[in-house]
């Protein structure tokens, strides 16, 4: 039904002054795995940033950096189980084993997204500053093993950022299209103040339709 | 097709600039090498943590690249934390393999195996610089340059 190569994971808009004013997760892959462990565990967990993170002992799809989501079906939040018990303490007790643990990549909170969105701004600026060639723009494409980030900076300084599958082609056109939607549904909205977070239903709806069209029929029809 | 290697930075695991090599740099930096090294390292450090957080899937590879309208930056890190950063022009292919060869054939051979080359400091070895220059100039990206 759905071609993975067309996956666009998220869209961000960063304002001229560097603040993130819009974020939308379109098609975010869910990475989770559950496994039964005996005592002692061959994984090392550590509390980082209010999350129990795997720091050593990668195995069976459980990677370093993943978070402990639940123990025997009980959710773990902020290092604590639902009954308030400390999860690390629970796991250090051999009597609680065998235990079934679920690990996965956690979705970013809005705060974390704001932080990351704003972090892109100086990266973009430094990339242009350390350029070995004169008159370089900032980062337009950032490519890693698992995704590709495309950034379009408009003449007015607004940045449109999309995170998608590395194999997806023609992302520049899609970003231009999103810019068009922004001009039509955000800038023409009398209730929208510049530089403020975008809360325009028409923009959200049209963006969603655009991304779904691309997934269904490809970029050539946009 | 004209392809160019602009410059190369080597950082150790603590972020010290160990080597800077330049082949085709058209825009001179506004600061000295040491300051620029700090800026580049700081940026790469942020970029790496940015990548890890924003990636929809788990990253297992220790390399990435970005491109601007004028150049392409390629990053590769050895498991020991030695970081190689090479700026090339936009039409160059992925230089990840070249960076790995530089690590293997030049860095390990002429720095790690050189007992008078102190770790964690700038590399002043002339032999290293010469071998690196030879390797870069013999690479396909450099030799296919027509001008």
Coordinates of C-alpha atoms in Angstrom, one line a residue, chain A:
Chain A
X1 CA 0.0 0.0 0.0
X2 CA 2.7 2.4 1.0
X3 CA 6.2 2.8 -0.5
X4 CA 8.8 3.2 2.2
X5 CA 11.0 5.2 -0.1
X6 CA 8.5 8.0 -0.1
X7 CA 8.6 8.4 3.7
X8 CA 8.8 12.0 4.9
X9 CA 9.2 11.7 8.7
X10 CA 8.8 15.3 9.9
X11 CA 8.6 18.9 8.8
X12 CA 9.9 21.9 10.9
X13 CA 9.8 25.6 10.3
X14 CA 12.4 27.8 12.0
X15 CA 11.8 31.6 12.1
X16 CA 14.2 34.3 11.0
X17 CA 15.3 34.8 14.6
X18 CA 16.0 31.1 15.1
X19 CA 13.0 29.9 17.1
X20 CA 11.1 26.8 16.0
X21 CA 7.6 28.0 15.0
X22 CA 6.1 24.8 13.6
X23 CA 6.7 21.0 13.8
X24 CA 4.8 18.2 12.4
X25 CA 5.5 14.5 12.6
X26 CA 4.1 12.8 9.5
X27 CA 5.3 9.3 9.3
X28 CA 7.5 8.5 12.2
X29 CA 8.7 4.9 12.2
X30 CA 8.1 3.1 15.5
X31 CA 11.1 1.2 16.8
X32 CA 10.3 -1.1 19.7
X33 CA 11.3 -4.6 20.8
X34 CA 10.4 -6.7 23.8
X35 CA 12.6 -9.4 25.3
X36 CA 12.6 -11.6 28.4
X37 CA 15.7 -11.3 30.6
X38 CA 17.1 -13.5 33.3
X39 CA 19.2 -12.3 36.3
X40 CA 21.8 -10.8 36.0
X41 CA 20.9 -8.8 32.9
X42 CA 23.5 -8.6 30.1
X43 CA 22.5 -4.9 29.6
X44 CA 23.7 -1.9 31.4
X45 CA 21.0 0.8 32.0
X46 CA 21.6 4.4 33.2
X47 CA 19.3 7.2 34.1
X48 CA 19.9 10.0 31.7
X49 CA 17.7 13.0 31.2
X50 CA 14.9 11.3 33.2
X51 CA 15.0 8.3 31.0
X52 CA 16.5 4.8 31.5
X53 CA 18.9 4.5 28.6
X54 CA 20.8 1.4 27.4
X55 CA 24.5 2.3 27.7
X56 CA 26.1 -1.1 27.1
X57 CA 25.2 -4.5 25.7
X58 CA 23.6 -4.1 22.3
X59 CA 21.7 -7.2 21.3
X60 CA 18.6 -8.5 19.4
X61 CA 17.6 -5.1 18.0
X62 CA 18.1 -3.4 21.4
X63 CA 20.5 -0.6 20.6
X64 CA 22.6 1.7 22.7
X65 CA 20.6 4.9 23.2
X66 CA 17.2 3.2 23.4
X67 CA 15.0 3.8 26.3
X68 CA 13.4 1.3 28.7
X69 CA 9.7 1.7 28.1
X70 CA 8.1 -1.0 30.3
X71 CA 8.8 -3.9 32.6
X72 CA 6.3 -6.8 32.4
X73 CA 3.9 -4.5 30.7
X74 CA 4.1 -1.8 33.4
X75 CA 5.1 1.5 31.9
X76 CA 8.3 3.1 33.1
X77 CA 8.4 7.0 33.2
X78 CA 11.1 9.1 34.6
X79 CA 13.0 6.0 35.9
X80 CA 10.0 5.0 38.0
X81 CA 7.4 2.3 37.5
X82 CA 3.7 3.0 37.7
X83 CA 3.5 2.1 41.4
X84 CA 6.2 4.6 42.2
X85 CA 9.0 2.0 42.6
X86 CA 12.4 2.8 41.3
X87 CA 12.9 0.8 38.1
X88 CA 16.7 0.3 38.5
X89 CA 16.2 -1.0 42.0
X90 CA 13.5 -3.3 40.8
X91 CA 15.9 -4.7 38.2
X92 CA 18.7 -5.1 40.7
X93 CA 16.6 -7.6 42.6
X94 CA 17.1 -11.2 41.3
X95 CA 13.7 -12.3 42.7
X96 CA 11.9 -10.1 40.1
X97 CA 13.3 -12.2 37.3
X98 CA 12.6 -13.5 34.6
X99 CA 11.3 -10.1 33.5
X100 CA 10.0 -9.0 30.2
X101 CA 11.4 -5.6 29.2
X102 CA 10.3 -3.4 26.3
X103 CA 12.8 -1.0 24.7
X104 CA 12.5 1.5 22.0
X105 CA 13.3 4.9 20.7
X106 CA 11.2 7.5 22.4
X107 CA 9.4 10.2 20.5
X108 CA 10.8 13.7 21.2
X109 CA 8.7 15.9 23.5
X110 CA 7.7 19.3 22.1
X111 CA 10.4 20.9 24.3
X112 CA 13.1 18.7 22.9
X113 CA 11.9 19.5 19.4
X114 CA 12.0 23.3 20.1
X115 CA 15.5 22.8 21.4
X116 CA 16.7 20.9 18.3
X117 CA 14.9 23.2 15.9
X118 CA 16.6 26.2 17.5
X119 CA 19.9 24.3 17.5
X120 CA 19.9 24.1 13.7
X121 CA 20.1 27.8 13.3
X122 CA 23.8 28.3 14.5
X123 CA 24.8 25.1 12.7
X124 CA 23.5 26.6 9.5
X125 CA 25.4 29.8 10.1
X126 CA 28.7 28.2 11.0
X127 CA 28.6 26.0 8.0
X128 CA 28.5 29.1 5.8
X129 CA 31.2 30.8 7.8
X130 CA 33.8 27.9 7.6
X131 CA 33.2 27.4 3.9
X132 CA 36.4 27.0 1.8
X133 CA 34.6 28.7 -1.0
X134 CA 33.3 32.3 -0.9
X135 CA 29.6 33.1 -0.8
X136 CA 28.4 29.8 0.5
X137 CA 24.9 29.2 1.9
X138 CA 24.4 27.3 5.1
X139 CA 23.5 23.6 5.3
X140 CA 21.1 22.6 2.5
X141 CA 21.3 18.9 2.9
X142 CA 22.4 16.9 5.9
X143 CA 22.8 13.2 5.2
X144 CA 23.3 10.4 7.7
X145 CA 22.9 6.7 7.4
X146 CA 19.2 6.6 8.4
X147 CA 17.8 9.8 7.1
X148 CA 18.3 13.0 5.1
X149 CA 17.5 16.5 6.3
X150 CA 16.7 19.1 3.7
X151 CA 16.6 22.8 4.5
X152 CA 15.3 25.6 2.4
X153 CA 16.0 29.1 3.5
X154 CA 13.8 31.7 2.0
X155 CA 14.9 35.2 1.1
X156 CA 13.2 36.5 4.2
X157 CA 15.2 34.2 6.4
X158 CA 12.6 31.6 7.3
X159 CA 13.9 28.0 7.2
X160 CA 11.8 25.0 6.0
X161 CA 13.2 21.7 7.2
X162 CA 12.1 18.3 6.2
X163 CA 13.4 15.0 7.5
X164 CA 12.9 12.1 5.2
X165 CA 14.2 8.7 3.9
X166 CA 17.7 9.1 2.4
X167 CA 16.5 7.6 -0.9
X168 CA 13.8 10.2 -1.5
X169 CA 14.5 12.4 -4.5
X170 CA 13.2 15.9 -5.4
X171 CA 12.8 17.2 -1.8
X172 CA 13.6 20.7 -2.9
X173 CA 10.4 20.8 -4.9
X174 CA 8.4 19.6 -1.9
X175 CA 9.9 22.3 0.4
X176 CA 9.1 25.0 -2.2
X177 CA 5.5 23.6 -2.2
X178 CA 5.4 23.9 1.6
X179 CA 6.7 27.4 1.4
X180 CA 3.9 28.2 -1.0
X181 CA 1.4 26.7 1.5
X182 CA 3.0 28.8 4.2
X183 CA 2.6 32.0 2.1
X184 CA -1.0 31.1 1.3
X185 CA -2.4 29.9 4.6
X186 CA -0.1 31.4 7.3
X187 CA 1.0 34.8 6.0
X188 CA -2.5 35.6 4.7
X189 CA -4.1 34.6 8.0
X190 CA -5.0 37.9 9.7
X191 CA -4.8 36.2 13.1
X192 CA -1.2 35.1 12.6
X193 CA 1.6 37.3 14.1
X194 CA 5.0 36.9 12.5
X195 CA 7.7 34.9 14.3
X196 CA 5.0 33.3 16.5
X197 CA 4.2 29.6 16.6
X198 CA 2.0 28.6 13.7
X199 CA -1.4 27.4 14.7
X200 CA -3.4 27.6 11.5
X201 CA -5.8 24.7 10.7
X202 CA -5.9 25.4 7.0
X203 CA -2.1 25.1 6.8
X204 CA -2.0 21.9 8.8
X205 CA -4.7 20.3 6.6
X206 CA -3.1 21.3 3.4
X207 CA 0.3 20.2 4.5
X208 CA -1.1 16.9 5.4
X209 CA -2.8 16.5 2.0
X210 CA 0.4 17.5 0.3
X211 CA 2.5 14.9 2.1
X212 CA -0.1 12.2 1.6
X213 CA -0.3 12.9 -2.1
X214 CA 3.5 12.6 -2.4
X215 CA 3.4 9.2 -0.6
X216 CA 0.6 7.9 -2.8
X217 CA 1.5 9.2 -6.2
X218 CA 5.1 10.5 -6.0
X219 CA 6.7 13.9 -6.5
X220 CA 6.0 14.2 -10.2
X221 CA 2.3 14.9 -9.6
X222 CA 2.9 17.8 -7.1

